[in-house]
Amino acid sequence: QQVVVRGAALRKNLARVVLEGVPDAPGAAAQVFGAVAARGILVDDIVQVVTAPDAPPTINFTIDSSDVAEMRGMADQIVAEMGVRHVRIDEDVAKVSVVGVGMRAHSGVASRLFQALRDADVNIENISTSEIVISCIVRRADGEKALRTAHAAFELQQPTQG
Amino acid sequence: QQVVVRGAALRKNLARVVLEGVPDAPGAAAQVFGAVAARGILVDDIVQVVTAPDAPPTINFTIDSSDVAEMRGMADQIVAEMGVRHVRIDEDVAKVSVVGVGMRAHSGVASRLFQALRDADVNIENISTSEIVISCIVRRADGEKALRTAHAAFELQQPTQG
Ligand SMILES: C[C@@H](O)[C@H](N)C(=O)O
Ligand SMILES: C[C@@H](O)[C@H](N)C(=O)O
């Protein structure tokens, strides 16, 4: 399948929420995201990884900047009632995404974006990929540079901001 | 935007690779995924989260079962030459995905899938979401049950396997 990278985008009006130490049992994710959805907070880019064996998992997700106060308001409840060890919210982030089709079959696309960010001396804090989109969270101050770099790496024309 | 969940799918011929303790500096991800791409290993679902402050990040990704031997063959090089603390490969996994449009705006879709997996007593090991797809990695033995549960939760018709 031919890889077609269609565009790159930058989003800066977002914040990253880190749920450190989520109970690793059926229902924990349902409880947290059920409560977040019930508050009307829009959630994007939920990522959970497996770390060291027996270490409770950490989940990251992004929210709109306009929902940060609401999210801060529920952090204590998530810790007290849902067994999550710690909730951290970081607004100093930006998300750079590359959008295309058929990307899964080409791990080269992801590594090309990572190489471009390295060449621009931009540190990657989060990664999330699927067949359609590759997203990286970086420091907010690096956002524009990361977008320009992604455009150059894939020889794209118009920068888009969101 | 109206949420339309189009379908659910199960993939069992995959393995999860855990890169524990990846150097948190520009270039580390580029080095690892450049080397993996150079070996012709197709990579999907790359996820990196931020855990505790100052803890080196962990990256997870999935590969095709047919690439497991090749991936095992390069684990020592990734540790010795790229500063990654540990590489673990787990084949006892399955990926259940829900595919739709306009999902970002509705964190309710993700929490509905998480609730369904809880009700089926299925533990979620990885999560990765975007506007188009929500994927969860579960134990391979839970794969079919997770797929049936996802179909029931979104009132979908045909199960699809991959
Ligand atoms: C951590 C969280 O994903 C948990 N394993 C669950 O299934 O809900
Ligand atoms: C961990 C890895 O993502 C690193 N921060 C990088 O930029 O490559």
mmCIF file of C-alpha atoms and ligand atoms in Angstrom:
data_model
loop_
_atom_site.group_PDB
_atom_site.id
_atom_site.type_symbol
_atom_site.label_atom_id
_atom_site.label_comp_id
_atom_site.label_asym_id
_atom_site.label_seq_id
_atom_site.Cartn_x
_atom_site.Cartn_y
_atom_site.Cartn_z
ATOM 1 C CA GLN A 1 0.000 0.000 0.000
ATOM 2 C CA GLN A 2 1.282 3.443 -0.924
ATOM 3 C CA VAL A 3 1.852 5.673 2.115
ATOM 4 C CA VAL A 4 0.232 9.028 1.691
ATOM 5 C CA VAL A 5 0.976 11.574 4.410
ATOM 6 C CA ARG A 6 -1.724 14.173 3.866
ATOM 7 C CA GLY A 7 -0.838 16.834 6.355
ATOM 8 C CA ALA A 8 0.548 17.886 9.699
ATOM 9 C CA ALA A 9 -1.207 19.804 12.457
ATOM 10 C CA LEU A 10 -0.370 21.508 15.731
ATOM 11 C CA ARG A 11 -2.687 21.800 18.718
ATOM 12 C CA LYS A 12 -1.724 24.029 21.629
ATOM 13 C CA ASN A 13 -4.956 24.612 23.533
ATOM 14 C CA LEU A 14 -4.732 21.333 25.379
ATOM 15 C CA ALA A 15 -3.399 19.908 28.634
ATOM 16 C CA ARG A 16 -2.064 16.456 29.497
ATOM 17 C CA VAL A 17 -3.478 14.575 32.473
ATOM 18 C CA VAL A 18 -1.286 11.881 34.048
ATOM 19 C CA LEU A 19 -3.007 9.228 36.198
ATOM 20 C CA GLU A 20 -0.131 7.623 38.051
ATOM 21 C CA GLY A 21 -0.727 4.223 39.627
ATOM 22 C CA VAL A 22 -4.166 3.180 38.335
ATOM 23 C CA PRO A 23 -5.443 -0.075 39.936
ATOM 24 C CA ASP A 24 -4.708 -2.825 37.439
ATOM 25 C CA ALA A 25 -8.041 -4.623 37.669
ATOM 26 C CA PRO A 26 -11.113 -4.737 35.415
ATOM 27 C CA GLY A 27 -13.231 -1.633 35.906
ATOM 28 C CA ALA A 28 -10.608 0.938 36.930
ATOM 29 C CA ALA A 29 -10.459 2.644 33.529
ATOM 30 C CA ALA A 30 -14.257 2.453 33.241
ATOM 31 C CA GLN A 31 -14.687 4.185 36.592
ATOM 32 C CA VAL A 32 -12.273 7.048 35.852
ATOM 33 C CA PHE A 33 -13.450 7.762 32.312
ATOM 34 C CA GLY A 34 -17.095 7.294 33.226
ATOM 35 C CA ALA A 35 -16.676 10.018 35.862
ATOM 36 C CA VAL A 36 -14.742 12.285 33.464
ATOM 37 C CA ALA A 37 -17.394 11.847 30.742
ATOM 38 C CA ALA A 38 -20.161 12.531 33.288
ATOM 39 C CA ARG A 39 -18.556 15.937 33.974
ATOM 40 C CA GLY A 40 -18.750 16.673 30.252
ATOM 41 C CA ILE A 41 -14.955 16.808 29.865
ATOM 42 C CA LEU A 42 -13.922 15.892 26.317
ATOM 43 C CA VAL A 43 -11.026 13.451 26.340
ATOM 44 C CA ASP A 44 -8.606 12.648 23.524
ATOM 45 C CA ASP A 45 -5.498 10.483 23.112
ATOM 46 C CA ILE A 46 -5.978 8.096 26.013
ATOM 47 C CA VAL A 47 -2.792 6.023 26.284
ATOM 48 C CA GLN A 48 -1.881 3.285 28.741
ATOM 49 C CA VAL A 49 1.334 1.275 28.652
ATOM 50 C CA VAL A 50 2.640 -1.721 30.537
ATOM 51 C CA THR A 51 5.801 -0.785 32.443
ATOM 52 C CA ALA A 52 7.746 -3.046 34.783
ATOM 53 C CA PRO A 53 5.979 -6.256 35.823
ATOM 54 C CA ASP A 54 3.819 -5.665 38.927
ATOM 55 C CA ALA A 55 4.063 -1.867 38.632
ATOM 56 C CA PRO A 56 0.531 -0.373 38.578
ATOM 57 C CA PRO A 57 -0.127 1.164 35.146
ATOM 58 C CA THR A 58 -0.056 4.853 34.316
ATOM 59 C CA ILE A 59 -2.630 6.352 31.944
ATOM 60 C CA ASN A 60 -2.189 9.676 30.104
ATOM 61 C CA PHE A 61 -4.848 11.563 28.193
ATOM 62 C CA THR A 62 -5.363 15.047 26.819
ATOM 63 C CA ILE A 63 -8.182 17.496 27.485
ATOM 64 C CA ASP A 64 -9.093 20.866 26.096
ATOM 65 C CA SER A 65 -7.522 23.840 27.925
ATOM 66 C CA SER A 66 -11.039 25.038 28.720
ATOM 67 C CA ASP A 67 -11.650 21.898 30.811
ATOM 68 C CA VAL A 68 -8.550 22.210 33.005
ATOM 69 C CA ALA A 69 -10.336 23.838 35.976
ATOM 70 C CA GLU A 70 -13.080 21.186 35.912
ATOM 71 C CA MET A 71 -10.436 18.446 35.724
ATOM 72 C CA ARG A 72 -8.457 19.939 38.626
ATOM 73 C CA GLY A 73 -11.716 19.979 40.571
ATOM 74 C CA MET A 74 -12.086 16.221 40.267
ATOM 75 C CA ALA A 75 -8.473 15.167 40.875
ATOM 76 C CA ASP A 76 -9.039 14.603 44.623
ATOM 77 C CA GLN A 77 -12.108 12.444 43.945
ATOM 78 C CA ILE A 78 -10.135 10.280 41.490
ATOM 79 C CA VAL A 79 -7.437 9.718 44.117
ATOM 80 C CA ALA A 80 -9.776 9.278 47.110
ATOM 81 C CA GLU A 81 -12.521 7.176 45.510
ATOM 82 C CA MET A 82 -10.853 5.336 42.627
ATOM 83 C CA GLY A 83 -7.563 4.213 44.114
ATOM 84 C CA VAL A 84 -5.431 6.210 41.673
ATOM 85 C CA ARG A 85 -2.160 7.162 43.396
ATOM 86 C CA HIS A 86 -1.676 10.611 41.861
ATOM 87 C CA VAL A 87 -3.201 12.945 39.254
ATOM 88 C CA ARG A 88 -1.003 15.539 37.509
ATOM 89 C CA ILE A 89 -2.144 18.114 34.970
ATOM 90 C CA ASP A 90 0.389 19.839 32.685
ATOM 91 C CA GLU A 91 -0.674 22.731 30.464
ATOM 92 C CA ASP A 92 2.766 23.447 29.038
ATOM 93 C CA VAL A 93 2.262 20.975 26.174
ATOM 94 C CA ALA A 94 1.490 20.944 22.459
ATOM 95 C CA LYS A 95 0.497 18.094 20.167
ATOM 96 C CA VAL A 96 2.008 17.709 16.701
ATOM 97 C CA SER A 97 0.228 15.171 14.461
ATOM 98 C CA VAL A 98 0.924 13.714 11.042
ATOM 99 C CA VAL A 99 -2.150 12.437 9.229
ATOM 100 C CA GLY A 100 -2.170 9.984 6.332
ATOM 101 C CA VAL A 101 -3.487 6.658 5.082
ATOM 102 C CA GLY A 102 -1.983 3.199 5.190
ATOM 103 C CA MET A 103 0.673 4.260 7.696
ATOM 104 C CA ARG A 104 0.592 1.106 9.795
ATOM 105 C CA ALA A 105 2.342 -0.870 7.135
ATOM 106 C CA HIS A 106 5.209 1.589 7.160
ATOM 107 C CA SER A 107 6.930 1.972 10.527
ATOM 108 C CA GLY A 108 9.252 4.147 8.499
ATOM 109 C CA VAL A 109 6.735 6.999 8.693
ATOM 110 C CA ALA A 110 6.818 7.070 12.496
ATOM 111 C CA SER A 111 10.596 6.834 12.617
ATOM 112 C CA ARG A 112 10.841 9.613 10.006
ATOM 113 C CA LEU A 113 8.800 11.926 12.243
ATOM 114 C CA PHE A 114 10.889 10.942 15.278
ATOM 115 C CA GLN A 115 14.115 11.607 13.311
ATOM 116 C CA ALA A 116 12.821 15.022 12.254
ATOM 117 C CA LEU A 117 12.031 15.940 15.868
ATOM 118 C CA ARG A 118 15.486 14.771 16.932
ATOM 119 C CA ASP A 119 17.125 16.916 14.244
ATOM 120 C CA ALA A 120 15.164 19.870 15.606
ATOM 121 C CA ASP A 121 16.295 18.996 19.139
ATOM 122 C CA VAL A 122 12.687 18.518 20.283
ATOM 123 C CA ASN A 123 12.068 16.024 23.086
ATOM 124 C CA ILE A 124 9.075 13.685 22.673
ATOM 125 C CA GLU A 125 6.987 13.301 25.869
ATOM 126 C CA ASN A 126 4.102 11.179 24.532
ATOM 127 C CA ILE A 127 3.579 9.098 21.416
ATOM 128 C CA SER A 128 0.344 7.646 20.088
ATOM 129 C CA THR A 129 -0.008 6.079 16.626
ATOM 130 C CA SER A 130 -2.647 4.370 14.522
ATOM 131 C CA GLU A 131 -3.033 3.679 10.794
ATOM 132 C CA ILE A 132 -4.371 7.162 10.236
ATOM 133 C CA VAL A 133 -2.480 9.447 12.584
ATOM 134 C CA ILE A 134 0.847 9.715 14.444
ATOM 135 C CA SER A 135 0.828 12.195 17.352
ATOM 136 C CA CYS A 136 3.599 13.421 19.631
ATOM 137 C CA ILE A 137 3.244 15.604 22.715
ATOM 138 C CA VAL A 138 6.112 18.076 23.145
ATOM 139 C CA ARG A 139 6.804 21.178 25.309
ATOM 140 C CA ARG A 140 4.476 23.978 24.233
ATOM 141 C CA ALA A 141 7.426 26.232 23.385
ATOM 142 C CA ASP A 142 8.589 23.586 20.870
ATOM 143 C CA GLY A 143 5.197 23.392 19.123
ATOM 144 C CA GLU A 144 5.832 25.642 16.144
ATOM 145 C CA LYS A 145 9.303 24.267 15.547
ATOM 146 C CA ALA A 146 7.926 20.712 15.687
ATOM 147 C CA LEU A 147 5.214 21.581 13.142
ATOM 148 C CA ARG A 148 7.680 23.203 10.743
ATOM 149 C CA THR A 149 9.953 20.178 11.105
ATOM 150 C CA ALA A 150 7.118 17.751 10.364
ATOM 151 C CA HIS A 151 6.151 19.722 7.267
ATOM 152 C CA ALA A 152 9.713 19.731 5.993
ATOM 153 C CA ALA A 153 10.220 16.024 6.747
ATOM 154 C CA PHE A 154 7.206 15.017 4.659
ATOM 155 C CA GLU A 155 7.518 17.797 2.103
ATOM 156 C CA LEU A 156 4.065 19.141 2.913
ATOM 157 C CA GLN A 157 2.792 22.564 1.906
ATOM 158 C CA GLN A 158 0.423 24.378 4.256
ATOM 159 C CA PRO A 159 0.928 24.363 8.034
ATOM 160 C CA THR A 160 -2.378 23.972 9.904
ATOM 161 C CA GLN A 161 -3.016 24.974 13.492
ATOM 162 C CA GLY A 162 -5.795 23.853 15.757
ATOM 163 C CA GLN B 1 -21.096 15.735 15.693
ATOM 164 C CA GLN B 2 -23.022 12.484 15.626
ATOM 165 C CA VAL B 3 -20.926 9.561 16.891
ATOM 166 C CA VAL B 4 -21.052 6.637 14.520
ATOM 167 C CA VAL B 5 -19.357 3.470 15.727
ATOM 168 C CA ARG B 6 -18.964 1.450 12.552
ATOM 169 C CA GLY B 7 -17.556 -1.792 13.785
ATOM 170 C CA ALA B 8 -15.360 -3.762 16.158
ATOM 171 C CA ALA B 9 -12.415 -5.996 15.318
ATOM 172 C CA LEU B 10 -10.133 -8.484 17.042
ATOM 173 C CA ARG B 11 -6.504 -9.121 16.189
ATOM 174 C CA LYS B 12 -4.675 -12.051 17.763
ATOM 175 C CA ASN B 13 -1.625 -12.594 15.586
ATOM 176 C CA LEU B 14 0.361 -9.870 17.283
ATOM 177 C CA ALA B 15 2.812 -9.409 20.135
ATOM 178 C CA ARG B 16 3.451 -6.461 22.440
ATOM 179 C CA VAL B 17 6.979 -5.116 22.853
ATOM 180 C CA VAL B 18 7.752 -3.171 26.054
ATOM 181 C CA LEU B 19 10.790 -0.855 26.032
ATOM 182 C CA GLU B 20 11.350 -0.129 29.691
ATOM 183 C CA GLY B 21 13.485 2.891 30.601
ATOM 184 C CA VAL B 22 14.043 4.659 27.264
ATOM 185 C CA PRO B 23 16.495 7.613 27.530
ATOM 186 C CA ASP B 24 14.348 10.731 27.751
ATOM 187 C CA ALA B 25 16.306 12.882 25.318
ATOM 188 C CA PRO B 26 15.730 13.925 21.698
ATOM 189 C CA GLY B 27 16.691 11.109 19.347
ATOM 190 C CA ALA B 28 16.043 8.041 21.518
ATOM 191 C CA ALA B 29 12.751 7.126 19.833
ATOM 192 C CA ALA B 30 14.229 7.907 16.415
ATOM 193 C CA GLN B 31 17.137 5.543 17.060
ATOM 194 C CA VAL B 32 14.993 2.622 18.229
ATOM 195 C CA PHE B 33 12.306 2.891 15.550
ATOM 196 C CA GLY B 34 14.818 3.646 12.822
ATOM 197 C CA ALA B 35 16.583 0.374 13.689
ATOM 198 C CA VAL B 36 13.278 -1.551 13.874
ATOM 199 C CA ALA B 37 12.140 -0.152 10.504
ATOM 200 C CA ALA B 38 15.544 -0.979 8.978
ATOM 201 C CA ARG B 39 14.954 -4.648 9.921
ATOM 202 C CA GLY B 40 11.672 -4.514 8.022
ATOM 203 C CA ILE B 41 9.576 -5.073 11.163
ATOM 204 C CA LEU B 42 6.105 -3.535 10.791
ATOM 205 C CA VAL B 43 5.161 -1.609 13.893
ATOM 206 C CA ASP B 44 1.688 -0.544 15.042
ATOM 207 C CA ASP B 45 0.215 1.206 18.084
ATOM 208 C CA ILE B 46 3.328 2.937 19.411
ATOM 209 C CA VAL B 47 2.429 4.429 22.799
ATOM 210 C CA GLN B 48 4.560 6.382 25.233
ATOM 211 C CA VAL B 49 3.308 7.892 28.480
ATOM 212 C CA VAL B 50 4.778 10.176 31.086
ATOM 213 C CA THR B 51 4.909 8.409 34.462
ATOM 214 C CA ALA B 52 6.398 9.788 37.668
ATOM 215 C CA PRO B 53 8.548 12.897 37.254
ATOM 216 C CA ASP B 54 12.180 11.948 36.512
ATOM 217 C CA ALA B 55 11.290 8.309 35.751
ATOM 218 C CA PRO B 56 12.641 7.371 32.296
ATOM 219 C CA PRO B 57 9.700 6.756 29.942
ATOM 220 C CA THR B 58 8.414 3.368 28.817
ATOM 221 C CA ILE B 59 7.278 2.816 25.236
ATOM 222 C CA ASN B 60 5.000 -0.038 24.098
ATOM 223 C CA PHE B 61 4.251 -1.062 20.552
ATOM 224 C CA THR B 62 2.788 -4.044 18.730
ATOM 225 C CA ILE B 63 4.313 -6.153 15.974
ATOM 226 C CA ASP B 64 3.032 -8.994 13.833
ATOM 227 C CA SER B 65 3.519 -12.473 15.329
ATOM 228 C CA SER B 66 5.641 -13.319 12.292
ATOM 229 C CA ASP B 67 8.204 -10.670 13.334
ATOM 230 C CA VAL B 68 8.685 -11.886 16.916
ATOM 231 C CA ALA B 69 11.880 -13.873 16.212
ATOM 232 C CA GLU B 70 13.437 -10.923 14.373
ATOM 233 C CA MET B 71 12.452 -8.597 17.238
ATOM 234 C CA ARG B 72 13.909 -10.981 19.840
ATOM 235 C CA GLY B 73 17.080 -10.983 17.786
ATOM 236 C CA MET B 74 17.525 -7.258 18.164
ATOM 237 C CA ALA B 75 16.572 -6.874 21.850
ATOM 238 C CA ASP B 76 20.206 -7.090 23.058
ATOM 239 C CA GLN B 77 21.302 -4.424 20.554
ATOM 240 C CA ILE B 78 18.537 -2.061 21.741
ATOM 241 C CA VAL B 79 19.710 -2.484 25.355
ATOM 242 C CA ALA B 80 23.461 -2.403 24.637
ATOM 243 C CA GLU B 81 23.587 0.356 22.012
ATOM 244 C CA MET B 82 20.553 2.545 22.683
ATOM 245 C CA GLY B 83 20.530 2.834 26.461
ATOM 246 C CA VAL B 84 17.127 1.150 26.880
ATOM 247 C CA ARG B 85 17.013 -0.600 30.251
ATOM 248 C CA HIS B 86 14.967 -3.645 29.270
ATOM 249 C CA VAL B 87 13.039 -5.103 26.313
ATOM 250 C CA ARG B 88 10.148 -7.528 26.939
ATOM 251 C CA ILE B 89 8.072 -9.277 24.288
ATOM 252 C CA ASP B 90 4.679 -10.769 25.179
ATOM 253 C CA GLU B 91 2.804 -12.917 22.662
ATOM 254 C CA ASP B 92 -0.110 -13.759 24.938
ATOM 255 C CA VAL B 93 -2.054 -10.665 23.848
ATOM 256 C CA ALA B 94 -4.972 -9.697 21.626
ATOM 257 C CA LYS B 95 -6.160 -6.296 20.426
ATOM 258 C CA VAL B 96 -9.829 -5.369 20.408
ATOM 259 C CA SER B 97 -10.647 -2.173 18.472
ATOM 260 C CA VAL B 98 -13.768 -0.089 17.991
ATOM 261 C CA VAL B 99 -13.803 1.973 14.805
ATOM 262 C CA GLY B 100 -15.992 5.004 14.132
ATOM 263 C CA VAL B 101 -16.033 8.670 13.218
ATOM 264 C CA GLY B 102 -16.144 11.756 15.383
ATOM 265 C CA MET B 103 -15.247 9.799 18.517
ATOM 266 C CA ARG B 104 -12.932 12.401 20.011
ATOM 267 C CA ALA B 105 -15.788 14.635 20.887
ATOM 268 C CA HIS B 106 -17.410 11.869 22.871
ATOM 269 C CA SER B 107 -15.314 10.505 25.709
ATOM 270 C CA GLY B 108 -18.457 8.557 26.397
ATOM 271 C CA VAL B 109 -17.531 6.117 23.619
ATOM 272 C CA ALA B 110 -14.239 5.181 25.255
ATOM 273 C CA SER B 111 -15.811 4.849 28.693
ATOM 274 C CA ARG B 112 -18.616 2.712 27.199
ATOM 275 C CA LEU B 113 -16.024 0.275 25.812
ATOM 276 C CA PHE B 114 -14.168 0.266 29.148
ATOM 277 C CA GLN B 115 -17.452 -0.396 31.019
ATOM 278 C CA ALA B 116 -18.264 -3.276 28.666
ATOM 279 C CA LEU B 117 -14.870 -4.852 29.276
ATOM 280 C CA ARG B 118 -15.328 -4.446 33.021
ATOM 281 C CA ASP B 119 -18.723 -6.138 32.884
ATOM 282 C CA ALA B 120 -17.055 -9.031 31.039
ATOM 283 C CA ASP B 121 -14.333 -9.124 33.713
ATOM 284 C CA VAL B 122 -11.626 -8.421 31.109
ATOM 285 C CA ASN B 123 -8.524 -6.554 32.309
ATOM 286 C CA ILE B 124 -7.203 -3.801 30.018
ATOM 287 C CA GLU B 125 -3.406 -3.843 29.613
ATOM 288 C CA ASN B 126 -2.974 -1.113 26.972
ATOM 289 C CA ILE B 127 -5.178 1.669 25.680
ATOM 290 C CA SER B 128 -4.686 3.808 22.606
ATOM 291 C CA THR B 129 -7.351 6.154 21.188
ATOM 292 C CA SER B 130 -7.773 8.644 18.372
ATOM 293 C CA GLU B 131 -10.798 10.191 16.635
ATOM 294 C CA ILE B 132 -11.171 7.132 14.430
ATOM 295 C CA VAL B 133 -10.264 4.137 16.586
ATOM 296 C CA ILE B 134 -10.173 3.016 20.233
ATOM 297 C CA SER B 135 -7.945 -0.030 20.866
ATOM 298 C CA CYS B 136 -7.377 -2.098 23.994
ATOM 299 C CA ILE B 137 -4.809 -4.842 24.474
ATOM 300 C CA VAL B 138 -6.064 -7.726 26.622
ATOM 301 C CA ARG B 139 -4.902 -11.293 27.447
ATOM 302 C CA ARG B 140 -5.202 -13.432 24.328
ATOM 303 C CA ALA B 141 -7.599 -15.838 26.063
ATOM 304 C CA ASP B 142 -9.966 -12.878 26.628
ATOM 305 C CA GLY B 143 -9.944 -11.820 22.966
ATOM 306 C CA GLU B 144 -13.167 -13.431 21.769
ATOM 307 C CA LYS B 145 -15.077 -12.445 24.889
ATOM 308 C CA ALA B 146 -13.830 -8.850 24.524
ATOM 309 C CA LEU B 147 -14.957 -8.742 20.880
ATOM 310 C CA ARG B 148 -18.431 -10.121 21.694
ATOM 311 C CA THR B 149 -18.714 -7.594 24.509
ATOM 312 C CA ALA B 150 -17.733 -4.686 22.248
ATOM 313 C CA HIS B 151 -20.313 -5.776 19.656
ATOM 314 C CA ALA B 152 -23.050 -5.983 22.267
ATOM 315 C CA ALA B 153 -22.101 -2.646 23.854
ATOM 316 C CA PHE B 154 -22.421 -0.777 20.544
ATOM 317 C CA GLU B 155 -25.197 -2.946 19.122
ATOM 318 C CA LEU B 156 -23.100 -3.940 16.122
ATOM 319 C CA GLN B 157 -23.849 -6.842 13.799
ATOM 320 C CA GLN B 158 -20.969 -8.778 12.293
ATOM 321 C CA PRO B 159 -17.872 -9.685 14.315
ATOM 322 C CA THR B 160 -14.699 -9.297 12.275
ATOM 323 C CA GLN B 161 -11.419 -11.025 12.995
ATOM 324 C CA GLY B 162 -7.999 -10.065 11.751
HETATM 325 C C1 LIG C 1 -5.573 0.185 34.420
HETATM 326 C C2 LIG C 1 -6.903 -0.197 33.863
HETATM 327 O O1 LIG C 1 -6.834 -0.165 32.435
HETATM 328 C C3 LIG C 1 -7.418 -1.543 34.308
HETATM 329 N N1 LIG C 1 -6.499 -2.587 33.940
HETATM 330 C C4 LIG C 1 -8.788 -1.785 33.711
HETATM 331 O O2 LIG C 1 -9.008 -2.767 33.115
HETATM 332 O O3 LIG C 1 -9.634 -0.982 33.795
HETATM 333 C C1 LIG C 2 11.665 8.644 25.073
HETATM 334 C C2 LIG C 2 11.806 9.291 23.739
HETATM 335 O O1 LIG C 2 10.532 9.573 23.209
HETATM 336 C C3 LIG C 2 12.629 10.574 23.772
HETATM 337 N N1 LIG C 2 12.045 11.542 24.658
HETATM 338 C C4 LIG C 2 12.751 11.120 22.367
HETATM 339 O O2 LIG C 2 12.475 12.228 22.131
HETATM 340 O O3 LIG C 2 13.130 10.458 21.481
#
